[in-house]
Amino acid sequence: MIKIHHLNNSRSHRVLWLLEELNAEYEIIKYQRDKFTNLAPKELKDIHSLGKSPVLEHNGKMIIESAAIVTYIIDQCASENFAPIITDSDYYQYLELMHYAEGSAIMPFLLQLYARFLGDNSKTLQPRITSEIQNHLGFLSTVLGKNEYFYRNKFSGVDIMLSFVLEAGKMSGVLQSFSNLNDLLAKYQDRDAYKKAIELGGKYSLGK
Amino acid sequence: MIKIHHLNNSRSHRVLWLLEELNAEYEIIKYQRDKFTNLAPKELKDIHSLGKSPVLEHNGKMIIESAAIVTYIIDQCASENFAPIITDSDYYQYLELMHYAEGSAIMPFLLQLYARFLGDNSKTLQPRITSEIQNHLGFLSTVLGKNEYFYRNKFSGVDIMLSFVLEAGKMSGVLQSFSNLNDLLAKYQDRDAYKKAIELGGKYSLGK
């Protein structure tokens, strides 16, 4: 059975969410952030030397990186038409967005998170961070357009991956000016599987 | 023919490098960073709304994200055994590292780049940045071990993607303490295709 090494209030939430969407059988092994530093506990280092979450364990294999985990779970647990196959003409649009979520779009939000620790000391960086956040959310708003979901207008792995960017946008107080993205995040959060993942994995405050 | 929208002294170098490794036919369309801000020129916005490089153009399609571009090029131009296929037992190790390069490993180096702009104002962040750089290079050093290359002990898309992390490590002055990674970067830089990419794409100062 698939095991998920799950850190509370982290990117790992979306892995549980996907597993719930697919009605997969799995086991959650829980880890708690340090109350003072908010960092992952050292026990995660025993699972994988990077000491981060999520980590997927299955048949003696460990897989890291959210997008690789999401792809693995879809390949193992989803019905045939849930994700594109390599011979589909729009396959690379999917692959591009799967990489884009953590490879580019989340970057200015992480910079903002670190800049917050520095307070006023980071103010010369703020214009660049703000413009990059607008740049990425603007792009995603155009990709979504009037569709219901990002890819093929149906719920997919891309939604799971990009949800974290929308949550970060909500937390930053800028998502509201992209009404289609704001509505989409509300729709994600209203899905039964999303709620079930919170029930199982614990409170998820990012974006609320 | 494949077109690469190439920004000087950027991640786009490794895309040219891959195309040269595969003896592919392609066209380079060049863009220059602003002399004062070092940012990409506005002309890249006309190619793709994010205004970033690399962008691959082929058969009327535009593909962004280095790892998606690298995957596309390999699928189009490489011989059959250059990359794993989904039914291979080690396929997800490849996928994980393809995502890991830009999704995780490069992050503390980018933070360090931004922290440099802030000078002393960023000093409270430095311990975290330094420890995360050590964490990621330590992991990569373990993955490489005594092998010649990161995956299946032969040159692959993973080397193309992870080379940027090693270049960043060299620039930060920390790669030298991971001798296997340091040697591997020297080996990359000594490959004919790597040198040819610099000749065609212009000077590449990162990591030198």
XYZ file of C-alpha atoms in Angstrom:
416
model
C 0.000 0.000 0.000
C 1.168 3.564 -0.726
C 2.486 5.370 2.357
C 2.638 9.156 2.557
C 5.088 10.745 4.966
C 3.002 13.793 5.760
C 4.068 17.039 7.429
C 1.263 19.100 8.919
C 0.366 22.364 7.170
C 2.562 21.780 4.127
C 2.624 20.931 0.414
C 1.886 17.390 1.515
C -1.785 18.351 1.902
C -2.263 18.326 -1.859
C -0.922 14.766 -2.099
C -3.569 13.568 0.362
C -6.129 15.584 -1.588
C -5.191 13.793 -4.824
C -5.338 10.372 -3.161
C -8.806 11.222 -1.865
C -9.906 12.432 -5.328
C -8.865 9.057 -6.721
C -10.342 7.002 -3.866
C -6.940 5.394 -3.426
C -5.950 3.177 -0.531
C -3.032 4.594 1.386
C -1.528 5.091 4.794
C -0.519 8.437 6.329
C 2.529 8.696 8.552
C 2.373 12.019 10.339
C 5.113 14.469 11.290
C 4.644 17.765 13.129
C 6.450 21.042 12.516
C 8.548 22.360 15.397
C 6.382 24.659 17.501
C 9.046 27.353 17.715
C 10.945 27.236 14.409
C 8.036 25.936 12.271
C 10.591 23.691 10.515
C 10.117 19.987 9.719
C 11.218 17.620 12.521
C 14.480 15.695 12.276
C 12.588 12.378 12.012
C 11.919 13.166 8.342
C 15.680 12.884 7.750
C 15.413 9.196 8.684
C 12.961 8.714 5.809
C 14.852 10.720 3.184
C 18.140 12.559 3.676
C 16.697 15.891 2.495
C 14.391 15.856 5.519
C 11.415 17.268 3.629
C 7.802 16.301 3.048
C 5.971 14.904 1.142
C 7.751 11.587 0.629
C 5.888 8.719 -1.010
C 6.851 5.172 -0.096
C 5.656 2.242 -2.195
C 7.016 -1.228 -2.860
C 10.284 -0.325 -1.160
C 10.760 2.844 -3.237
C 10.892 6.380 -1.912
C 9.805 9.216 -4.199
C 10.303 12.913 -3.421
C 9.179 16.082 -5.261
C 5.469 16.849 -5.237
C 5.062 16.806 -9.019
C 6.832 13.443 -9.346
C 4.680 12.057 -6.512
C 1.501 13.400 -8.108
C 2.502 11.841 -11.451
C 3.285 8.510 -9.778
C -0.036 8.423 -7.948
C -1.966 9.259 -11.118
C -0.090 6.553 -13.057
C -0.827 4.014 -10.315
C -4.317 4.915 -9.152
C -6.214 7.014 -11.712
C -8.497 5.863 -14.478
C -7.066 5.852 -17.982
C -8.395 9.204 -19.150
C -7.479 11.178 -16.026
C -4.127 12.308 -17.493
C -2.863 12.726 -21.074
C -0.482 10.269 -22.696
C 2.680 11.228 -24.522
C 1.155 10.815 -27.983
C -1.627 13.358 -27.261
C -1.121 16.632 -29.131
C -1.547 18.666 -25.935
C 0.659 16.425 -23.764
C 3.442 19.022 -23.416
C 1.006 21.706 -22.222
C 0.303 19.364 -19.318
C 3.973 18.605 -18.697
C 4.850 22.301 -18.884
C 2.283 23.230 -16.226
C 3.308 20.283 -14.033
C 6.864 21.675 -14.032
C 5.822 25.317 -13.941
C 4.015 25.120 -10.578
C 7.102 24.446 -8.439
C 9.765 25.331 -11.018
C 8.648 28.941 -11.554
C 5.258 30.089 -10.268
C 5.828 29.493 -6.560
C 9.217 31.270 -6.534
C 8.130 34.888 -5.866
C 5.800 33.683 -3.097
C 8.665 31.888 -1.373
C 10.795 35.005 -1.784
C 7.997 36.991 -0.191
C 7.855 34.562 2.713
C 11.578 34.987 3.361
C 11.375 38.759 2.794
C 8.757 38.923 5.564
C 11.282 37.544 8.057
C 13.517 40.493 7.174
C 10.775 43.105 7.513
C 11.857 46.583 6.389
C 15.312 45.250 5.569
C 13.864 43.636 2.449
C 12.034 46.662 1.079
C 14.321 47.175 -1.933
C 13.302 43.680 -3.131
C 9.565 44.253 -2.736
C 8.874 45.869 -6.137
C 10.490 42.907 -7.917
C 8.623 40.355 -5.780
C 5.315 42.136 -6.307
C 5.760 42.425 -10.069
C 6.753 38.756 -10.385
C 3.706 37.655 -8.383
C 1.502 39.731 -10.692
C 3.318 38.287 -13.709
C 2.695 34.665 -12.702
C -0.882 35.107 -11.520
C -1.602 37.105 -14.690
C -0.291 34.243 -16.807
C -2.315 31.657 -14.886
C -5.423 33.813 -15.130
C -4.973 33.878 -18.919
C -4.356 30.107 -19.086
C -7.563 29.509 -17.130
C -9.602 32.135 -18.981
C -13.270 31.262 -18.773
C -12.619 27.535 -18.355
C -13.490 25.645 -15.222
C -10.041 24.043 -14.806
C -6.519 24.707 -16.116
C -6.095 21.795 -18.495
C -8.651 20.404 -20.947
C -11.257 22.163 -18.841
C -11.398 19.180 -16.473
C -9.902 18.496 -13.064
C -6.351 17.102 -13.372
C -2.918 16.787 -11.785
C -2.244 20.338 -12.924
C -4.979 21.588 -10.576
C -3.403 19.685 -7.701
C 0.003 21.228 -8.444
C -1.184 24.782 -9.151
C -3.537 24.899 -6.170
C -0.558 25.700 -3.950
C 0.217 28.785 -6.044
C -3.381 29.955 -5.690
C -3.295 29.309 -1.930
C -0.091 31.360 -1.715
C -1.750 34.119 -3.765
C -4.697 34.149 -1.366
C -2.365 34.351 1.625
C -0.582 37.301 -0.013
C -3.895 39.104 -0.485
C -3.481 39.437 -4.249
C -5.589 36.558 -5.568
C -8.782 38.557 -5.199
C -7.821 40.777 -8.135
C -7.810 37.689 -10.415
C -11.430 36.718 -10.035
C -11.284 33.530 -12.105
C -8.352 32.213 -10.009
C -10.035 33.282 -6.781
C -13.223 31.448 -7.750
C -11.251 28.363 -8.760
C -9.488 28.191 -5.393
C -12.849 28.429 -3.625
C -14.073 25.567 -5.832
C -11.030 23.433 -4.943
C -11.554 24.093 -1.241
C -15.171 23.074 -1.541
C -14.425 19.657 -3.025
C -15.170 16.718 -0.722
C -11.711 15.221 -1.291
C -10.005 18.510 -0.335
C -11.998 18.654 2.901
C -11.374 14.991 3.647
C -7.598 15.560 3.211
C -7.749 18.295 5.851
C -9.748 16.054 8.157
C -7.098 13.332 7.805
C -3.927 15.404 7.523
C -4.736 18.174 9.954
C -5.406 21.876 9.711
C -4.097 23.612 6.609
C -3.850 27.332 7.169
C -2.052 28.421 4.020
C -4.343 30.554 1.935
C -7.063 30.858 4.534
C 12.678 23.311 -37.322
C 12.942 23.834 -33.566
C 13.525 27.470 -32.592
C 15.044 28.449 -29.250
C 14.358 31.904 -27.900
C 17.657 32.333 -26.115
C 18.619 34.898 -23.482
C 22.354 35.448 -23.026
C 23.932 34.179 -19.812
C 20.863 32.284 -18.600
C 19.302 28.853 -18.074
C 18.790 28.821 -21.821
C 22.458 27.806 -22.253
C 21.697 24.263 -21.134
C 18.979 23.922 -23.791
C 21.506 24.766 -26.527
C 23.915 22.352 -24.863
C 21.376 19.518 -25.048
C 20.571 20.271 -28.700
C 24.288 20.131 -29.464
C 24.662 16.840 -27.544
C 21.937 15.378 -29.747
C 23.234 16.892 -33.002
C 19.794 18.382 -33.536
C 18.929 20.951 -36.161
C 17.605 24.141 -34.666
C 17.586 27.901 -34.911
C 18.604 30.324 -32.159
C 16.804 33.630 -31.740
C 18.866 35.793 -29.443
C 17.858 38.266 -26.746
C 20.190 40.339 -24.606
C 19.835 41.191 -20.931
C 19.501 44.887 -20.090
C 22.958 46.298 -19.421
C 21.859 48.131 -16.304
C 19.159 45.974 -14.696
C 20.431 42.591 -15.994
C 16.777 41.674 -16.599
C 15.392 40.035 -19.763
C 14.346 42.512 -22.480
C 10.671 43.298 -23.109
C 10.825 41.621 -26.537
C 10.576 38.233 -24.794
C 7.065 39.231 -23.680
C 6.045 39.222 -27.344
C 7.045 35.554 -27.557
C 5.447 34.416 -24.285
C 3.557 36.578 -21.818
C 5.817 35.584 -18.891
C 8.720 37.286 -20.679
C 11.250 34.630 -19.694
C 13.751 32.424 -21.469
C 14.148 29.708 -22.636
C 11.084 29.330 -24.846
C 10.970 26.547 -27.414
C 8.948 27.074 -30.582
C 8.090 24.147 -32.842
C 5.278 23.442 -35.266
C 3.404 26.495 -34.027
C 3.666 25.459 -30.367
C 5.432 27.390 -27.625
C 6.846 25.453 -24.673
C 8.209 27.080 -21.510
C 9.915 25.602 -18.406
C 13.425 24.216 -18.892
C 12.571 20.679 -17.765
C 9.549 20.473 -20.088
C 11.681 21.822 -22.951
C 14.464 19.330 -22.203
C 11.926 16.485 -22.127
C 10.382 17.646 -25.410
C 13.752 17.859 -27.147
C 14.756 14.392 -25.923
C 11.433 12.941 -27.086
C 11.850 14.578 -30.507
C 15.572 14.313 -31.181
C 17.265 11.658 -29.032
C 17.879 8.025 -29.810
C 15.572 5.499 -28.188
C 17.754 4.580 -25.229
C 18.752 8.126 -24.253
C 15.909 8.439 -21.710
C 13.894 5.866 -19.735
C 10.345 4.942 -20.612
C 7.472 4.832 -18.167
C 7.535 1.043 -17.822
C 11.187 1.004 -16.677
C 11.540 0.206 -12.972
C 13.741 3.263 -12.406
C 11.597 5.679 -14.424
C 10.419 7.646 -11.389
C 13.982 8.225 -10.172
C 14.512 10.040 -13.469
C 11.251 11.977 -13.202
C 11.982 12.902 -9.584
C 15.396 14.373 -10.467
C 13.971 16.173 -13.515
C 11.510 17.929 -11.175
C 13.941 18.279 -8.291
C 16.452 20.478 -10.173
C 14.193 23.523 -10.548
C 11.493 22.518 -8.061
C 13.791 22.280 -5.019
C 17.563 22.243 -5.485
C 17.975 25.652 -7.104
C 15.843 27.439 -4.494
C 18.482 28.278 -1.842
C 20.828 29.533 -4.582
C 18.160 31.904 -5.863
C 17.518 33.033 -2.306
C 21.228 33.677 -1.945
C 21.234 35.724 -5.143
C 18.429 37.923 -3.827
C 20.007 38.070 -0.359
C 23.166 39.486 -1.966
C 21.202 42.473 -3.241
C 20.251 43.187 0.364
C 23.798 42.864 1.723
C 23.970 42.995 5.513
C 20.220 43.451 5.687
C 19.803 39.761 4.873
C 22.199 38.373 7.460
C 19.514 36.757 9.636
C 18.568 34.606 6.631
C 22.118 33.490 5.845
C 22.331 30.498 8.231
C 19.162 29.027 6.708
C 20.350 29.641 3.133
C 23.769 28.139 3.870
C 22.337 25.043 5.544
C 19.853 24.454 2.705
C 22.624 24.744 0.091
C 24.649 22.175 2.047
C 21.573 19.977 2.357
C 20.896 19.912 -1.388
C 24.503 19.543 -2.515
C 24.982 16.826 0.109
C 22.006 14.935 -1.283
C 23.245 15.279 -4.871
C 26.722 14.193 -3.841
C 25.182 11.040 -2.352
C 23.046 10.388 -5.443
C 26.133 10.670 -7.637
C 28.397 8.698 -5.309
C 31.228 7.169 -7.303
C 29.249 7.086 -10.536
C 30.187 9.147 -13.552
C 26.703 10.626 -14.047
C 23.567 11.073 -11.933
C 21.237 8.573 -13.558
C 22.078 5.063 -14.760
C 25.704 6.186 -14.721
C 25.331 7.649 -18.205
C 24.802 11.157 -19.530
C 21.086 12.095 -19.557
C 18.524 14.878 -19.311
C 19.067 14.837 -15.563
C 22.661 16.035 -16.090
C 21.410 18.865 -18.282
C 18.910 19.922 -15.597
C 21.185 19.500 -12.569
C 24.181 21.190 -14.207
C 22.647 24.552 -13.337
C 22.630 23.622 -9.644
C 26.306 22.669 -9.845
C 27.135 25.914 -11.676
C 25.324 27.845 -8.946
C 27.250 25.868 -6.312
C 30.518 26.769 -8.009
C 29.540 30.440 -8.115
C 28.737 30.307 -4.395
C 32.182 28.863 -3.660
C 30.776 25.758 -1.963
C 30.966 23.138 -4.710
C 34.660 22.528 -4.067
C 33.849 20.754 -0.804
C 31.841 18.134 -2.738
C 34.659 16.763 -4.875
C 32.549 14.371 -6.942
C 30.152 17.198 -7.909
C 33.028 19.566 -8.588
C 34.678 17.021 -10.890
C 31.403 16.344 -12.658
C 30.875 20.030 -13.417
C 34.401 20.241 -14.863
C 33.553 17.220 -17.017
C 30.345 18.863 -18.276
C 32.217 22.050 -19.113
C 34.786 20.073 -21.032
C 32.264 18.401 -23.341
C 32.382 19.565 -26.957
C 28.634 20.206 -27.024
C 28.850 22.403 -23.898
C 31.609 24.490 -25.483
C 29.771 24.689 -28.796
C 26.656 25.980 -26.973
C 28.737 28.801 -25.488
C 30.219 29.586 -28.887
C 26.714 29.845 -30.361
C 24.801 31.327 -27.442
C 27.405 33.680 -26.070
C 29.426 33.906 -22.904
C 28.083 32.041 -19.904
C 29.587 33.371 -16.717
C 27.552 31.517 -14.112
C 29.798 29.132 -12.261
C 33.053 30.386 -13.716
